[in-house]
């Protein structure tokens, strides 16, 4: 499970780069279209959550309760981003992936702390 948490942490940091770039583009498109959507901002919040969760996952991969903090940083921004996605349809995919990462982190933390 330590390897899985490390992989999830690295993937989260890499996805931060992708999601933040897409969110900036979506925010710019929302501004230019003046449609009142906040999908770019919601995507950027999700990207920051992915970054923080990835760092915490890497730091706490050997045990401890920090895995639950990482799971919170995966799941809470995703729950914020889902209803705010609007025309930025990729945000649904990134939010669902972030929730899956959070659930895996919870399971991995429980198994790591039992040993």
XYZ file of C-alpha atoms in Angstrom:
115
model
C 0.000 0.000 0.000
C 2.956 2.322 0.519
C 3.767 2.074 -3.176
C 0.146 2.775 -4.099
C 0.076 5.910 -1.975
C 3.322 7.048 -3.564
C 1.918 6.486 -7.060
C -1.325 8.315 -6.193
C 0.732 11.185 -4.785
C 2.848 11.493 -7.922
C -0.211 11.219 -10.195
C -1.965 13.903 -8.153
C 0.926 16.313 -8.580
C 1.092 15.653 -12.325
C -2.683 16.074 -12.625
C -2.357 19.379 -10.767
C -0.423 20.750 -13.726
C -2.946 19.520 -16.277
C -6.073 20.536 -14.358
C -4.715 23.971 -13.461
C -3.843 24.738 -17.096
C -7.265 23.584 -18.280
C -8.956 25.558 -15.508
C -7.150 28.735 -16.476
C -8.296 28.256 -20.060
C -11.871 27.529 -18.938
C -11.845 30.588 -16.668
C -10.641 32.760 -19.517
C -13.351 31.355 -21.788
C -15.982 32.014 -19.107
C -14.770 35.584 -18.738
C -14.738 36.264 -22.463
C -18.177 34.712 -22.924
C -19.528 36.593 -19.870
C -21.695 33.586 -19.040
C -21.389 33.876 -15.257
C -19.987 30.370 -14.779
C -17.343 29.625 -12.162
C -16.073 26.370 -13.631
C -12.553 27.712 -14.114
C -12.297 28.754 -10.479
C -13.785 25.471 -9.287
C -11.276 23.592 -11.412
C -8.410 25.581 -9.954
C -9.610 24.801 -6.418
C -9.671 21.116 -7.394
C -6.156 21.442 -8.839
C -4.865 22.965 -5.581
C -6.544 20.135 -3.662
C -4.771 17.617 -5.893
C -1.423 19.291 -5.252
C -1.815 19.390 -1.473
C -3.195 15.841 -1.350
C -0.346 14.562 -3.498
C 2.291 16.129 -1.261
C 0.626 14.843 1.905
C 0.224 11.375 0.369
C 3.915 11.197 -0.450
C 4.940 12.445 2.992
C 2.656 10.050 4.912
C 2.979 6.927 2.770
C 4.693 4.925 5.528
C 1.904 5.345 8.060
C 0.221 7.806 10.342
C -3.078 9.610 10.258
C -2.001 12.086 7.567
C -3.520 9.858 4.898
C -6.963 10.918 6.064
C -5.966 14.544 5.560
C -4.850 13.714 2.021
C -8.160 11.969 1.389
C -9.979 15.073 2.592
C -7.996 17.213 0.172
C -8.948 14.804 -2.594
C -12.655 14.487 -1.828
C -13.782 17.908 -0.551
C -12.596 20.018 -3.523
C -14.049 17.389 -5.862
C -17.440 17.696 -4.173
C -17.162 21.474 -4.570
C -16.204 21.178 -8.251
C -18.909 18.732 -9.366
C -21.894 21.100 -9.192
C -19.814 24.017 -10.503
C -18.486 22.325 -13.647
C -20.829 24.008 -16.132
C -19.350 24.084 -19.626
C -15.967 22.730 -18.436
C -16.997 19.103 -18.929
C -13.532 17.671 -18.204
C -13.994 18.820 -14.628
C -16.458 15.958 -14.079
C -13.719 13.495 -15.018
C -11.085 15.131 -12.809
C -13.484 15.356 -9.856
C -14.471 11.688 -10.179
C -10.801 10.706 -10.399
C -10.017 12.786 -7.345
C -12.806 11.082 -5.378
C -11.439 7.690 -6.451
C -7.960 8.743 -5.298
C -9.448 9.824 -1.962
C -11.227 6.512 -1.432
C -8.042 4.599 -2.297
C -6.083 6.768 0.124
C -8.523 6.003 2.936
C -8.311 2.253 2.285
C -4.506 2.371 2.002
C -4.187 4.386 5.219
C -6.374 1.934 7.114
C -4.329 -1.036 5.858
C -0.996 0.672 6.495
C -1.946 1.638 10.063
C -3.054 -1.927 10.907
C 0.356 -3.407 10.184
